[in-house]
Coordinates of C-alpha atoms and ligand atoms in Angstrom, one line a residue:
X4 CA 10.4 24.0 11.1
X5 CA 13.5 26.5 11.2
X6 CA 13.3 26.6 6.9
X7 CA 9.6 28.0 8.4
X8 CA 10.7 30.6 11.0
X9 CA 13.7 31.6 8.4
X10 CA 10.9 32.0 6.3
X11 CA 8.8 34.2 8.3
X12 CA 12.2 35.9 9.3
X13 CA 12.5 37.1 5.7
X14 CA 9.1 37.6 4.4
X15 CA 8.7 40.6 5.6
X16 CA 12.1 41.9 3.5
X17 CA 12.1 40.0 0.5
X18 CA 9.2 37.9 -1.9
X19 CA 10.5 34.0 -0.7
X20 CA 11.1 33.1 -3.8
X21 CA 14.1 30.3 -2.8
X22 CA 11.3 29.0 -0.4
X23 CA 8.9 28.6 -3.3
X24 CA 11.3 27.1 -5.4
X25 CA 12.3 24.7 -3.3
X26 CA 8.2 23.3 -1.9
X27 CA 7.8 23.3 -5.4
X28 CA 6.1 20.1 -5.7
X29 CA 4.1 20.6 -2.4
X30 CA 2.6 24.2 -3.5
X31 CA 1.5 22.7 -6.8
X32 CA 0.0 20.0 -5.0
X33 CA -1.6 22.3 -2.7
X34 CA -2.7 24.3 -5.7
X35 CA -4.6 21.4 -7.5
X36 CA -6.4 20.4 -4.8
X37 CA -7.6 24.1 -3.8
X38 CA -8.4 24.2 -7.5
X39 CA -10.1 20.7 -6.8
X40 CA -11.4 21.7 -4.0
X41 CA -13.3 24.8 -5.1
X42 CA -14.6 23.9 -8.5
X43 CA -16.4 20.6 -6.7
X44 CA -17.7 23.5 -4.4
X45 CA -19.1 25.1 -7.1
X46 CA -20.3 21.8 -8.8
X47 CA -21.9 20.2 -5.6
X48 CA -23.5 23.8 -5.6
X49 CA -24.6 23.5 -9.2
X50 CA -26.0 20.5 -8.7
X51 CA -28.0 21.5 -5.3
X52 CA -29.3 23.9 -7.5
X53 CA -30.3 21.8 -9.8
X54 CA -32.4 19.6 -7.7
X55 CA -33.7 22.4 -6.0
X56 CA -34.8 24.0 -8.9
X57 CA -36.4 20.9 -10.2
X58 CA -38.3 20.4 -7.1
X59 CA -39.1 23.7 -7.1
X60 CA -40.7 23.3 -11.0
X61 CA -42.8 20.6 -10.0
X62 CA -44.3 22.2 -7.3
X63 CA -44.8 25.4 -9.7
X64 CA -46.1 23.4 -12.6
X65 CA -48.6 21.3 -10.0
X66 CA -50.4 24.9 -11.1
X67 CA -49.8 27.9 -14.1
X68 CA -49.7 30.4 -11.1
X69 CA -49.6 29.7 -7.6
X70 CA -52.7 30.3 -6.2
X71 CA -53.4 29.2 -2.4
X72 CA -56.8 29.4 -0.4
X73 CA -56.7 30.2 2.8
X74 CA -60.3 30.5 5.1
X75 CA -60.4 32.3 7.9
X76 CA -62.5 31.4 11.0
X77 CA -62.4 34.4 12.4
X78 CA -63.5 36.1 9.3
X79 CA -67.2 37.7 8.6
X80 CA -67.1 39.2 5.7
X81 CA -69.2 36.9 2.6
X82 CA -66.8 38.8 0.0
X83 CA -63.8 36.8 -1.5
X84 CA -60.3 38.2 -0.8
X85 CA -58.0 38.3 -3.6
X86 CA -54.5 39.1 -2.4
X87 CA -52.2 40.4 -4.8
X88 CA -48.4 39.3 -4.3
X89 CA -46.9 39.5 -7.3
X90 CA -43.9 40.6 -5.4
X91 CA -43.1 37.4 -3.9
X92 CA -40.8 36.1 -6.4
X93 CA -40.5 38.0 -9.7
X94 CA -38.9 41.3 -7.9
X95 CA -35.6 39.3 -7.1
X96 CA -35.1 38.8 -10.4
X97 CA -34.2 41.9 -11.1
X98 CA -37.5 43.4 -13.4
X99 CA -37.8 47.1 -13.6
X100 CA -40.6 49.8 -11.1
X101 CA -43.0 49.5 -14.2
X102 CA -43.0 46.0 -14.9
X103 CA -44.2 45.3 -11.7
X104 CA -46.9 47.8 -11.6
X105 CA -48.2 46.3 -14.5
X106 CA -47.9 42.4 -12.9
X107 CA -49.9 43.8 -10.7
X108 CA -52.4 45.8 -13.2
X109 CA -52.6 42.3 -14.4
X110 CA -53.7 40.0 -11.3
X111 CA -56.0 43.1 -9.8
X112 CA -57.9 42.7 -13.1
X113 CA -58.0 38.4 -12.6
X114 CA -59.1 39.0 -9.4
X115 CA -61.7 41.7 -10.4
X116 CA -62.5 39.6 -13.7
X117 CA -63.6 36.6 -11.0
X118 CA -65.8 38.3 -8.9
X119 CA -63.4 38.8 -6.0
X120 CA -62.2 41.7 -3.7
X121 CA -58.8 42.6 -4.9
X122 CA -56.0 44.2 -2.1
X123 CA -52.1 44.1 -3.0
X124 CA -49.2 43.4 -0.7
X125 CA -45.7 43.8 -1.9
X126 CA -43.0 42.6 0.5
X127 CA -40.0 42.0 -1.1
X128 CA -39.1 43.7 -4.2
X129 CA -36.2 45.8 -5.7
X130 CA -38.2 49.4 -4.8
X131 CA -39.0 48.1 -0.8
X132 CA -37.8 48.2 1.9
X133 CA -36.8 45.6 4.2
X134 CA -39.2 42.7 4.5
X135 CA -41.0 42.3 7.6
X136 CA -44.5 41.2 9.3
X137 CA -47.2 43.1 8.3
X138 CA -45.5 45.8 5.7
X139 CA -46.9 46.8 2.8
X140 CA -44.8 48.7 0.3
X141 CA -47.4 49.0 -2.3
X142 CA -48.6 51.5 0.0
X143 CA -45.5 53.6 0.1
X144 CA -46.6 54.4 -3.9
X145 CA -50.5 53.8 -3.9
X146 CA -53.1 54.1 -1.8
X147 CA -53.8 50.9 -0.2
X148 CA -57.3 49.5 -1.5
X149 CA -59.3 47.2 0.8
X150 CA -56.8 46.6 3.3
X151 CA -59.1 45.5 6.1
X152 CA -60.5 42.5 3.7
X153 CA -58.0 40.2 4.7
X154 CA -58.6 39.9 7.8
X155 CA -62.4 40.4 7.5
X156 CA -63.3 38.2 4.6
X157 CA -63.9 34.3 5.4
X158 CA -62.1 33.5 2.5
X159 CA -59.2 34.7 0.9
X160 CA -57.2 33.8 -2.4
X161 CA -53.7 34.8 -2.3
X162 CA -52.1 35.1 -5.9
X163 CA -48.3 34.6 -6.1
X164 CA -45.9 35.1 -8.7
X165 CA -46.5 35.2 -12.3
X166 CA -47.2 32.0 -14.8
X167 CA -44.1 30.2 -16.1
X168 CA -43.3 30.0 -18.7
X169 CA -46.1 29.3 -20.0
X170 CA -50.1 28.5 -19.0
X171 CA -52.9 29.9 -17.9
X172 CA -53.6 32.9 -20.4
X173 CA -53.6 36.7 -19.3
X174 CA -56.9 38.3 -18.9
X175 CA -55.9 40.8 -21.7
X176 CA -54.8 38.4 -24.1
X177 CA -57.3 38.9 -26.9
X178 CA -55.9 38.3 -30.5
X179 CA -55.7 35.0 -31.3
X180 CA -52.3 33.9 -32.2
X181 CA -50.6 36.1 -30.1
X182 CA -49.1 35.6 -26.7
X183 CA -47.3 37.4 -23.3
X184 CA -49.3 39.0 -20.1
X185 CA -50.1 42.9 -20.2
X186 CA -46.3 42.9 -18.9
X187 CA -45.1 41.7 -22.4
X188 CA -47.5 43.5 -24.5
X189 CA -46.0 45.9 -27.3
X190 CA -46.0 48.9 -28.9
X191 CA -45.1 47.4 -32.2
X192 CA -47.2 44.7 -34.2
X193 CA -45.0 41.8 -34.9
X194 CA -47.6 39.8 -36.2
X195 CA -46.9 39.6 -39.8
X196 CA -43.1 39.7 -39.2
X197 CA -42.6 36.7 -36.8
X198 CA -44.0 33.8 -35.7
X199 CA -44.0 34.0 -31.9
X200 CA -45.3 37.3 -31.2
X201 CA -46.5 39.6 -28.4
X202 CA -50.0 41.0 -28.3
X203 CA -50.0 44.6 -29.7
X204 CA -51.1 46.7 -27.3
X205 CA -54.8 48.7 -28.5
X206 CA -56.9 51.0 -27.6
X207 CA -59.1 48.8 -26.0
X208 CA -55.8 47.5 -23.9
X209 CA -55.5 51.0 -23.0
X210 CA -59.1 51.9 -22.2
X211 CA -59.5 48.8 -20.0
X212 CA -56.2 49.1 -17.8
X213 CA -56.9 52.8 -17.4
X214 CA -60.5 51.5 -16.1
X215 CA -58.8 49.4 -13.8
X216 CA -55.8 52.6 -12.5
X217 CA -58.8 54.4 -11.9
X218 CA -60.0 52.1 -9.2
X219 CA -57.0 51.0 -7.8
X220 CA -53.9 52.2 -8.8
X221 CA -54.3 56.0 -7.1
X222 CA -50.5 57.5 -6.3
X223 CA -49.7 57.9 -2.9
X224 CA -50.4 61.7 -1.2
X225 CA -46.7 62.0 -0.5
X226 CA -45.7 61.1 -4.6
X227 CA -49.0 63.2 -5.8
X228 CA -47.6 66.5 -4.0
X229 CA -44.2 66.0 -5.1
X230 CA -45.4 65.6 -8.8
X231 CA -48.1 68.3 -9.0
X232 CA -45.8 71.1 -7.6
X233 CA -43.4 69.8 -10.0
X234 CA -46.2 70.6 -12.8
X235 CA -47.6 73.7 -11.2
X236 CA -44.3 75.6 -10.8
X237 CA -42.5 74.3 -14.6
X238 CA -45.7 73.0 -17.1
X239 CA -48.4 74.1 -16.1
X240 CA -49.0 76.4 -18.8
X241 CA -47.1 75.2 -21.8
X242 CA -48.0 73.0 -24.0
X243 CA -45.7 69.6 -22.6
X244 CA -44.0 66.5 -24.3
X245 CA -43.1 63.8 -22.8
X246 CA -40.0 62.3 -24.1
X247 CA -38.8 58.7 -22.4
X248 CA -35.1 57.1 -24.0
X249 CA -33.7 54.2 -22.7
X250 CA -30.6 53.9 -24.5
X251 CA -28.3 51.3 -22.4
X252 CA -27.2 48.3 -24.2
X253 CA -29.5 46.0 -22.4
X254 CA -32.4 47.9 -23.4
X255 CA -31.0 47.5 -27.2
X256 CA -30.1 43.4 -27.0
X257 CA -33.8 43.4 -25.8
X258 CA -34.7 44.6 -28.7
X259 CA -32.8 42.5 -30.7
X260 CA -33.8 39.2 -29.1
X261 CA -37.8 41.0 -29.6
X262 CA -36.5 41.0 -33.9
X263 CA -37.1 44.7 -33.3
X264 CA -34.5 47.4 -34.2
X265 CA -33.4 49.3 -31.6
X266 CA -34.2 53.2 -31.7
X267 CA -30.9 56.0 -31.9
X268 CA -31.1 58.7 -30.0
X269 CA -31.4 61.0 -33.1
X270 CA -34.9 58.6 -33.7
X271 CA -35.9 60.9 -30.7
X272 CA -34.7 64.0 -31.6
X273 CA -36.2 64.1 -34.8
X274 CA -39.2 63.6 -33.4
X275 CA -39.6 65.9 -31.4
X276 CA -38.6 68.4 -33.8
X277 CA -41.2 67.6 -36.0
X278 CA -44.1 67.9 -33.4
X279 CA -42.3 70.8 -31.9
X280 CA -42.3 72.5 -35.5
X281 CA -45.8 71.6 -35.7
X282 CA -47.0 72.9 -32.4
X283 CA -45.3 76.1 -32.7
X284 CA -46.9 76.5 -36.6
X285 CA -50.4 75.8 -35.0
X286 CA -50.3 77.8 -31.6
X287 CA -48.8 80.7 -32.4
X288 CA -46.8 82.4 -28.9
X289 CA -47.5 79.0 -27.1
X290 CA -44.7 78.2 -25.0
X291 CA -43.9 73.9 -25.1
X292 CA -41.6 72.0 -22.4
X293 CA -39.7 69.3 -22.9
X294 CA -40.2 66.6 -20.1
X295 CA -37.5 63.8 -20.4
X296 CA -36.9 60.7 -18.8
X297 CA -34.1 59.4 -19.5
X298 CA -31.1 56.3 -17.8
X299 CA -28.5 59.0 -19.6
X300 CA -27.0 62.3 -18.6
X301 CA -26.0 62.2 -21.7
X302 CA -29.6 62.1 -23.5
X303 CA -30.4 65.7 -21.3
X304 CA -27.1 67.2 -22.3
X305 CA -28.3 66.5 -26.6
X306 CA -31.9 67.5 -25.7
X307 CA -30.7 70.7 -23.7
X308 CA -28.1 72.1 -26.7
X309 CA -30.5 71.2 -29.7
X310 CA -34.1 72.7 -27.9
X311 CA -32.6 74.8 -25.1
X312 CA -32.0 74.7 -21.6
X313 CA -35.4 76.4 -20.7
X314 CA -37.4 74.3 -22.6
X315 CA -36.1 70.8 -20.9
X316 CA -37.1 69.9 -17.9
X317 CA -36.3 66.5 -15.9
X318 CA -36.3 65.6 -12.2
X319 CA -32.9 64.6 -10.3
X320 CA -32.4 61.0 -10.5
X321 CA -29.8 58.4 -10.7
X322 CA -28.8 57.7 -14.2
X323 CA -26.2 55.8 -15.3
X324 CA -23.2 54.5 -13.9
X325 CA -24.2 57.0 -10.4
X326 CA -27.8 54.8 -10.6
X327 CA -25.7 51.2 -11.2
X328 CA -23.2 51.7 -8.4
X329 CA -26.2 52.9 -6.1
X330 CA -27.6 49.9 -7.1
X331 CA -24.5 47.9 -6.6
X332 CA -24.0 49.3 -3.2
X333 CA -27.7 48.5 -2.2
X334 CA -27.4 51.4 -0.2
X335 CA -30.2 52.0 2.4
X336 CA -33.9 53.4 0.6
X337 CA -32.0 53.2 -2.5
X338 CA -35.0 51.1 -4.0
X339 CA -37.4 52.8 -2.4
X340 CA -35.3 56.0 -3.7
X341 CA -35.2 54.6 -7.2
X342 CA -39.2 53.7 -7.6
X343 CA -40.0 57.1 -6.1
X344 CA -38.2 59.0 -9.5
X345 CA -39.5 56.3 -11.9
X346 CA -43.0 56.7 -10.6
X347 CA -42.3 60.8 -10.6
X348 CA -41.1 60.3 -14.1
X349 CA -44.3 58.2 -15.1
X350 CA -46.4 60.5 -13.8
X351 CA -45.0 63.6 -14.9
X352 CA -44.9 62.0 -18.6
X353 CA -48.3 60.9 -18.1
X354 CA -49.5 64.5 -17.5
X355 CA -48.6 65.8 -21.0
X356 CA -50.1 66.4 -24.6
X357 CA -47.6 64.4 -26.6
X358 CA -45.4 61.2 -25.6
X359 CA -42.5 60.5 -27.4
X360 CA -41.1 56.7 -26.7
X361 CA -40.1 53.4 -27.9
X362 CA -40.7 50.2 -26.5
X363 CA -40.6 50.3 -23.1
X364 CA -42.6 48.9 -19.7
X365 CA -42.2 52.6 -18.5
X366 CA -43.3 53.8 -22.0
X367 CA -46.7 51.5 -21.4
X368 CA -47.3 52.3 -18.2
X369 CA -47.3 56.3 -18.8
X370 CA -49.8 55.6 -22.4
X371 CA -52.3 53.4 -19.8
X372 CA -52.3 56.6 -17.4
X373 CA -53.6 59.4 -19.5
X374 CA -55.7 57.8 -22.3
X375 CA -55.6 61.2 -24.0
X376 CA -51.8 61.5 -24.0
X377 CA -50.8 61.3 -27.9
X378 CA -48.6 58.3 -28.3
X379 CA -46.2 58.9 -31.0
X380 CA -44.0 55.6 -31.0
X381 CA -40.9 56.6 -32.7
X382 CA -40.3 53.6 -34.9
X383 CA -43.9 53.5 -35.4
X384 CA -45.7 54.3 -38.7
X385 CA -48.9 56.2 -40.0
X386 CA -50.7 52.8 -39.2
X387 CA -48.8 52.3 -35.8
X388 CA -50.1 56.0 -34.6
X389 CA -53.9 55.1 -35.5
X390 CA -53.5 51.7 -33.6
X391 CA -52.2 53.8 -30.5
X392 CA -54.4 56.9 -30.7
X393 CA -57.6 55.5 -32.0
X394 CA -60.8 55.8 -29.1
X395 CA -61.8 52.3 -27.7
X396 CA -64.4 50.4 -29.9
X397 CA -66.3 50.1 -26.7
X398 CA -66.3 51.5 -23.3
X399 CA -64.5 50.6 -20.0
X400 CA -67.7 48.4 -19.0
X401 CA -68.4 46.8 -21.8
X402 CA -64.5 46.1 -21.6
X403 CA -64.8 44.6 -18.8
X404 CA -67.9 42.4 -19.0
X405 CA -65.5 40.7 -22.3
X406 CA -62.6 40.4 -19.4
X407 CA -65.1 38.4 -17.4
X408 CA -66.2 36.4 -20.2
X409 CA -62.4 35.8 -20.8
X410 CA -61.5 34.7 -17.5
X411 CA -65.1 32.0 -17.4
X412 CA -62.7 30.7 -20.6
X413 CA -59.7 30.3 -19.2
X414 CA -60.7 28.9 -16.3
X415 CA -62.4 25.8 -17.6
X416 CA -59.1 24.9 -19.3
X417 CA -57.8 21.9 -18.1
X418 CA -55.6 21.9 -15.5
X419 CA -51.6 21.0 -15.7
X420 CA -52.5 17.7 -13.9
X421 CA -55.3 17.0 -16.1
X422 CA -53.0 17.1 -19.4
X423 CA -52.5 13.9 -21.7
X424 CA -49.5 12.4 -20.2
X425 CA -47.6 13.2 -23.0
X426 CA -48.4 16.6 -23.0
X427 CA -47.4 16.6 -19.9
X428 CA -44.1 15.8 -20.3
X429 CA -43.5 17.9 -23.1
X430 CA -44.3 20.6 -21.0
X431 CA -42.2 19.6 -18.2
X432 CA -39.5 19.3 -20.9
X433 CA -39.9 22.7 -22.3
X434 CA -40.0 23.6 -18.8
X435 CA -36.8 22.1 -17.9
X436 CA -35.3 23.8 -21.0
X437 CA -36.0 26.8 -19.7
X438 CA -34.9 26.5 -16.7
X439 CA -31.2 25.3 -17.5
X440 CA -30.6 28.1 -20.1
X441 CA -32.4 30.9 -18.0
X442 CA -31.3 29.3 -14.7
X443 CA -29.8 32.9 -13.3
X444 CA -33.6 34.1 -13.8
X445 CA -35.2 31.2 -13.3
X446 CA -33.7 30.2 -10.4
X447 CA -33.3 33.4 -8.7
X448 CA -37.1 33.7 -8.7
X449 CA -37.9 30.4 -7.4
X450 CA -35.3 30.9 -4.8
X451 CA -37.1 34.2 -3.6
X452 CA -40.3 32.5 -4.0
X453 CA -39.6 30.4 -1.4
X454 CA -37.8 33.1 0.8
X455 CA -40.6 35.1 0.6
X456 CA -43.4 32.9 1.1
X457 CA -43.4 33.5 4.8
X458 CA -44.5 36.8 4.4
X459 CA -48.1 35.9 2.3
X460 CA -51.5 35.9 4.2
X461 CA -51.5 32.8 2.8
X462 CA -48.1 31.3 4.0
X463 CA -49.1 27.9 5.7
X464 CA -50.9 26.6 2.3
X465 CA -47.9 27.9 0.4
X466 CA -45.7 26.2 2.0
X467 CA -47.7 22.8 2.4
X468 CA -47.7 23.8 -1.7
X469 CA -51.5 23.2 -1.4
X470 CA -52.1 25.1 -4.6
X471 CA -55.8 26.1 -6.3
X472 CA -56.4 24.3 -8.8
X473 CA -58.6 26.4 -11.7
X474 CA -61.7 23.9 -10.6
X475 CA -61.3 25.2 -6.8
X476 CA -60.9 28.5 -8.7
X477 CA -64.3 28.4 -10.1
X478 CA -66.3 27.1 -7.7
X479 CA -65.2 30.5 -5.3
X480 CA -66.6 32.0 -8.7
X481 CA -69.6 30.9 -8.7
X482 CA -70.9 31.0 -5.0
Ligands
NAG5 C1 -67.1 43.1 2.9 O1 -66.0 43.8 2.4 C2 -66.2 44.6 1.2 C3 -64.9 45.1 0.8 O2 -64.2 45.8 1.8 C4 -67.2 45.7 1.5 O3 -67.4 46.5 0.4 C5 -68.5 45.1 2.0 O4 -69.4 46.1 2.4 C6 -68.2 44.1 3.2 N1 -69.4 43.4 3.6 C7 -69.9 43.4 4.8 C8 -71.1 42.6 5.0 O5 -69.3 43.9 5.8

């Protein structure tokens, strides 16, 4: 006891070293069983996690997607709700503005393709707000789209987050042989270069999501006037290109892990020279503008000193380490902040003559606004730019009646639960896989899933896990 008030005498003047020297023993013991202590924390955590997860799986694989149906008694309306909330789970995980627009581009055509009244509720994503009864932050981009249905309809469908990893095929998947949701689709055609490949994205990919934007996907008043007075005062008459670089080294170990060769930023550059040659060669006094979007100041500051400053124009945003430590800081509207200048940026692309890109979600979702924007993919090829820029072998409503015709398919697959046994099992295996050596992704989004699930319309079956099955699926279908 006095060695301990000695101790606390001296601290303050001088590191107790002699104390340390002589509890030797005692503050090594202490250490190992801190050490212990903590890594059988994080252990017994890992394990929770585990089980979790794998409780989790089963309840996820009892379906390809979870899909409850809720009826309403109070309800009038003979139309089918389908409720959109894509948002439920895959937002935690971290995927970009654009990737969930087109999740969502995806389940509004299911729900279209199946006869049913499509609305969409976002909750919880990275570009919300704070999750709450009753909000809607798809409405703080788009105009909301049958909003009273849920509440009117006798029936609603409420679609939560996307299929994993693997199952009930995309209503854009076409090509035989190829795989992924509209979210996965490419620029590039793999197909004779691997064996696992994305579906290349068409004209007909383009012509039928821009069918389905048309409908549904209409920006918000307060994002339209931002954007058009952004045109009006800086493009509106020039001729415009729309330049989008993601440089980051994420964005390139994507690429790599796609067997695709990420772009440099002199790719770009050259590109834009040539069309900017060739614009200026075939209309003569034209002025052109230079729109960029870009996750680099660094990208403006080359752009600016090899086409001039007047010529490049790009919103303020975040880029960089300024947008990461936003990020990192989850400062208040910062996601709300953040989707407002990658919309503004999609937009204002989307509004040009000429788009200059590599692969990108953002990239995608700009080519399905404007189907007359010219795509010119910068590692693409003479073949690549027909692909891209050819017109649809058929219009939006013959497009849509093959959707239709898709989704009849792929709903009279068999159901996870109506596998072979073995097949079964093999999937669960793969799925298990998966889930260990992608268990940060993985896991994240089943954790939201479950945090989230109180927001849905459909919250009570959710969390009784009373999932559709495709057979409940189609008999809604066929009423
Ligand atoms: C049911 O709701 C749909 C979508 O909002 C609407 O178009 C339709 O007119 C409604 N039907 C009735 C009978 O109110």
């Amino acid at each position: 006891m006095a060695d301990l008030r000695q101790c606390l005498r001296t601290a303050r003047n001088r590191f107790p070293s002699k104390m340390l020297f002589k509890h030797r023993r005692l503050i090594s013991l202490m250490a190992v069983f801190v050490i212990t202590a903590v890594g059988c924390f994080h252990f017994a955590d890992y394990i929770s996690v585990s089980f979790k997860a794998i409780r989790h799986t089963n309840l996820f694989l009892q379906t390809h997607k979870p899909i409850a149906i809720h009826r309403n008694p109070k309800g009038k309306n003979e139309s089918i709700a389908c409720v959109v909330e894509n948002s439920l789970g895959d937002s935690c995980s971290g995927i970009g503005f654009a990737s969930l627009v087109l999740q969502t581009i995806d389940d509004i055509t299911t729900c279209l393709a199946q006869g049913f009244v499509p609305t969409v509720i976002w909750t919880d994503c990275d570009y919300c707000g704070p999750p709450g009864n009753g909000l809607n932050y798809w409405t703080w981009y788009f105009e909301g789209r049958n909003e009273g249905i849920v509440q009117q309809a006798k029936t609603r469908v409420c679609m939560g987050p996307s299929r994993i990893p693997e199952g009930h095929p995309s209503v854009y998947l076409t090509q035989t042989g190829a795989k992924g949701e509209l979210v996965d689709f490419r620029f590039a055609d793999m197909k004779s270069k691997v064996t696992e490949y994305f579906q290349p994205i068409t004209a007909e990919t383009r012509a039928l999501v821009n069918h389905v934007i048309s409908g549904y996907l209409k920006p918000a008043a307060r994002v339209r006037n931002v954007v058009d007075s952004f045109y009006q005062s800086d493009m509106a008459d020039s001729i415009n290109i729309g330049v989008h670089v993601r440089l980051e080294a994420g964005h390139a170990e994507e690429m790599t892990l796609y067997h695709q060769t990420p772009p440099k930023l002199q790719d770009f550059v050259q590109v834009v020279q040539r069309l900017t040659d060739d614009i200026t060669a075939k209309h003569v006094g034209k002025e052109i503008r230079i729109f960029l979007a870009s996750d680099l100041d660094e990208v403006i500051e080359e752009f600016k000193s090899k086409f001039g400053g007047k010529r490049v124009l790009h919103i303020d945003a975040l880029r960089g380490e300024t947008m990461v430590i936003t990020r990192f800081l989850e400062q208040r509207n910062s996601g709300q902040l953040m989707g407002d200048q990658v919309f503004s940026d999609i937009l204002l692309m989307s509004k040009c003559d000429h788009f200059v890109h590599h692969e990108s979600n953002v990239a995608s979702v700009v080519y399905y606004f404007n189907p007359n924007l010219q795509s010119h993919y910068v590692s693409g090829d003479a073949s690549v730019f027909r692909r891209l820029n050819a017109q649809p072998r058929f219009d939006s409503e013959e497009l849509f009646r093959q959707a239709v015709a898709r989704e009849m398919r792929n709903m009279a697959l068999p159901d996870w639960q109506d596998w072979p046994l073995w097949d079964r099992f093999k999937f669960w295996v793969k799925t298990q896989k998966f889930l260990l050596f992608d268990q940060v992704n993985f896991g994240r989004q089943l954790k939201c899933f479950y945090k989230n699930i109180k927001w849905s319309t459909c919250r009570n079956e959710f969390l009784r896990s009373q999932f559709a099955s495709n057979s409940d699926i189609q008999k809604l279908m066929s009423r």
